[in-house]
Amino acid sequence: MDAISFVLGIKSSHLRSTHLRDLVYRGRVLRTATINGDGSATARIPNGSVNGDAGSDDEATQRSTQERNDPKSAWVTAVYEDDAGDEQFWKRTITNQGVSEYRINDRTVTAQQYNEALEAENILIKARNFLVFQGDVEAIASQSPRDLTRLIEQISGSLEYKAEYERLKEVQDEALDHQNYSLHKRRGINSELKQYEEQKREAESYSRKADERDQAIVTHILWKLYNFQKVIEESGADIQRHHEELKEQRRNVEKYENDLEEAKKEQTKVSRDISKVEKTIKSKERDIATKENGVVPLSEKIDLARKSATTCVKRVADISKERDGHATSVKRSTKDLKTVEKAQSQWESDCRKLAEQQGRELSDADLQEYHRLREDVSKRSSAEQARLGNLSRQLRADEETVNNLKGKVDAADWQARKIKSELDEIDERKVSMNNQIKETTKEINSKKRAYNEQTSERLRLAQIRTEKDEQLQEVLLKLLEAEDGRKQNEKDARLRTTVSDIKRMFPGVKGRVSELCKPIEKRYGVAVSTVLGRNFDAVIVENEKTAIDCIQYLKDQRRGQATFIPLDTIQWTAANSNLKGTRGTRMAVDTMKFDSSLERAVAYVCGNAVICDDLAIAKHVCWDKRNDVKAVTLDGSIIHKGGNMTGGQGGKQDSRRWEDTELENLRSLKDKLVAKLTALPDLRRSATDEEALQGELAGLEQKLIFAKEEAKAYERNHASKQKELSHLQAELAAARPKYEQKSQEFQDLQRSLREFEDVINEVQDEIFGTFCQRHGYDNIRVYEAQQGSLQQERAQKKLEFSTQKSRLQSRITYKERQLQETESRIKVLEDRAQQDESLIGELEAERESAQHEIDVLSAEVEQLAEQLEKLKEKHSGKADKVNEKRREVQKRSKNVEGTLKTISGLESERQLNAASRHTLLRRCKLDDINIPLQEDSTGLDQLPIDDVLQNDPDAMDVDEDQDVSTFRPSTIQDYGIKIDFEDLDDDLKETGDDDKVEEELQERIRALNGELDHMAPNMRAMERVQVAKDRLASTDRDYEDARKRASKAKDAFSKVKERRFELFNKAFSHISEQIGSIYKDLTRDPVHLPMGGQAYLDMEDSDEPYLDGIKYHAMPPLKRFRDMEHLSGGEKTMAALALLFAVHSYQPSPFFVLDEVDAALDNANVAKIANYIHDHAGPGMQFIVISLKTGLFQNSEALVGIYRDQTANSSKALTLDLRKYQ
């Protein structure tokens, strides 16, 4: 097969070598042979030995390559006869360097020419349509659908178009992508052109709206200036008349404030004494609790030790009884042994005396006659005596066996009865112990229920006490806040009043940041407050003029300090857009609800601050991403821009005002909570009872553990005894039948022995008749029995005495061992009881010492409690005095505050309008708003901008400690600017509803600004329209070029696709048509299976079948459809051969080589293959089959045998033509 494959151009990877040079045979060559030029060898000496001498193969193997003279090349020649009868010689040579040489009709050609010559004869090397290797059949049977598709592609030739198909498809896809890109680009430019044209129209509309908006602003400013000037002229008349009243009121208030401070000092001193005593009491109580916690374990240990000692004593008593029983048993057995020994001595003495009394002696003549007659008896009954002797010996052996079996049965029976009695005793103890376990478990459950109930009650009381303590602490905290935060609350109230006043006086004041901005969700409350920080109470105003006027008003009225944020001049940085979208992070400005007109102010106070869900996210934003922002977490922690961190939250927004009624309610609630806490039961007593129950539970559980261990020991002992009893019963069951059988055999043997004895006795009676009459014996056996029975009886009696003594000695040894074990157990229990007693004494002494210390500490706590009660009574009196003084101060302070508010309101209104007028004029100057002026007025360019600004614009402090009673109205500075109000409509001058007019004018401006904001025109739209038109023309040209390239690539791909599909479909259609009939021919049996099997091919993709798999289905005769892997080996082979023959039928080669394809077939299937080959072979089709089956040999036309010629160093062939024998 290798030679055929080699000469027909098959690659070395499909042969039995990795490299071509390995195909050159390097076997043994005769030393006397010569290597020819073509690689063959010629022997020099015909009758020479192998390798040139008679040396061994090992010696030849060890020779070097030069000595062996290996061949340098190898060749194979194939002779092919075509249809015309012409012969062609195809020769392929290979050297030991791996170089191939191709020859056709002795003419050297290239490998490509060689392959083309083979393909001209329809011998396809790549598809291998002319041969089937030995493993190809199994591979085809198990190949996947895609492998079958590839096989058909090779046969059809469509595989040659695969690379071109894939290349052109890629080119087509690329061209289509470029076409789509150009199309989308053209559409985008069209859309952009339309957008620019729309923007052009918007720009024109925007200019018209801007002019209209500017005129509305001038009208609004004139109306506001008119109102400001009107209010300034009317205000200020009533300010001076309230100043004298303030002086007298303030002197009265100072007196009562001094009395209040003295009362507070005395109350604080008593509070400190109470705190010291309470701390001392708590320290003592902790010491008592620690001591009591130490006493409880001591009591538990004492109880456990006592119970352990009691248990040991009880166990000693029980085991002592058992020991006494063992000792009694030992004494009784020893006494029985002495009795038996004494009886044995008495019996031996009696035997000797009886023998002396009954003994008879014969004379010498009688003895000689006795012996002579005995010899006669022996002669006459020698056979019977020999048989009798044998039976006697056998009888003695059987008797010994029976006795042994009887002793074994009796011993086992006695031991079994003994173990049964022990099992009964163990069962009784086990039942008693189980009852004890049940009682102990029941008692434990009862104690646990009581313990759980007591624990639940204690926890309930502790929870109530904790809740009351928390409520009391909360009330006390509120009281402290009320005391310590009163001044802060009063300041906050003054600030709210001040903001309300300036809001009323200056229309441009919006309000405080905390009032205008609210978090969108409750969870952002702390974070938003932290972000606002010092700007929490800042005031937002419409413009810088309003802020300046408000500051001047605060300075003049001595109303404290405030921070103002003007919307028109405030500078703020836009939020970093990179921070948006980060998970768990939101910009601070996005977490607040506020009016859109305040956006500049909110953006200023928030800045680039971000709010993060937790500190980890904040660290990631600030440090990992290196963002220059201030990160605030939901709990108020801050990571500043500089990297420093701040934790916690501010409480300004939570400050509140505490009224007198609320304080009284809080004090009343505090007294109620203290009373309820005092009425609650003492938890220490409950804890003591709990610990006692816990100690009892521990003791019971220990007792239960001991009982369970004892029960387990009984169980183990019971199981061991039961196992021993089962073993004895098994031995008894096995020994008793043997004993009965041997007893029966022994009785049968005795009957046989008596029969032989009777025969011998008759002979003896005949011979010894006269002798017995003369000596007075009934027969000779009486005489002999008299002499022999005595010895036999003595031996039997000795055996009985010996057996009885051995049994008693064994019993004594066993009982003594049990007695020793019992005494050692008693010793261990006594030692344990002694240790428990000593431990009890030590623990009781330790408990008494601890209890004494607890009593001493309890007495000290009671003394401190009495001292605390006295101090609390004293503190209550001081608190009442403080409250009384405070009420007096508050009563007189209200009059002062009322007068100050009146003065402040009047002056604020005057200053507010003046500041607003200045701010509005400044805005007109800064924004280049042209307002009408009178002829004698100075211009707006003369208006100073920074004359009222402070050195620190962020602080804007006003000294509030000065005496407001010295206040005098300030002078209003107009800088010579006179406004001409003639252009202002009379309706606007005479209206009485200023808020409504303000809203209408603002609404008009906002509407126009809104329209302008929404328009957002692109003023460069005209320039970009022409640029977009030029780009559109260029893109149109690119799109047309891409469309043409895509169409051209599609046409080229379609041609290759159609050609590949045509070749593949042609081969598939042919093979699909042939596979059914071929499989039927291979599986048909004319007698039994005339129809044969069924086979067909199934295409998974009908459009492009070469891209998917082709399934091969075969159904053997009389079997249902199954997948190929479920067929047997022979069925797979037949299906694979059918497929191979069908594939070969498409563009068949002139010959077909099959290499052992019948290896897995039985004889019936081999015969079917042979018949198929025989029927389809012909002049145009030659089958070359390599096989080891005789079914193929006998149906062939010729046989070819290949052998190796060692002498010629080449292969040789032997042929046999079988046609003349058929």
Short mmCIF file of C-alpha atoms in Angstrom, two decimals, residues 198-213 1008 1011-1012 1015-1017 1019:
data_model
loop_
_atom_site.label_atom_id
_atom_site.label_comp_id
_atom_site.label_asym_id
_atom_site.label_seq_id
_atom_site.Cartn_x
_atom_site.Cartn_y
_atom_site.Cartn_z
CA GLU A 198 -32.59 77.44 10.05
CA GLN A 199 -29.99 79.12 12.28
CA LYS A 200 -29.76 82.03 9.85
CA ARG A 201 -33.47 82.72 10.22
CA GLU A 202 -33.18 82.45 14.03
CA ALA A 203 -30.38 85.06 14.14
CA GLU A 204 -32.54 87.64 12.38
CA SER A 205 -35.46 87.04 14.76
CA TYR A 206 -33.08 87.24 17.73
CA SER A 207 -31.98 90.80 16.88
CA ARG A 208 -35.57 92.04 16.83
CA LYS A 209 -36.35 90.47 20.19
CA ALA A 210 -33.19 91.95 21.78
CA ASP A 211 -34.23 95.52 20.94
CA GLU A 212 -37.67 94.93 22.42
CA ARG A 213 -36.12 93.50 25.60
CA LEU A 1008 -38.41 88.29 26.33
CA GLU A 1011 -37.50 83.75 24.17
CA LEU A 1012 -33.97 84.97 23.55
CA MET A 1015 -33.49 80.98 20.44
CA ALA A 1016 -29.71 80.79 21.02
CA PRO A 1017 -28.85 81.79 17.41
CA MET A 1019 -24.39 84.26 14.26
#
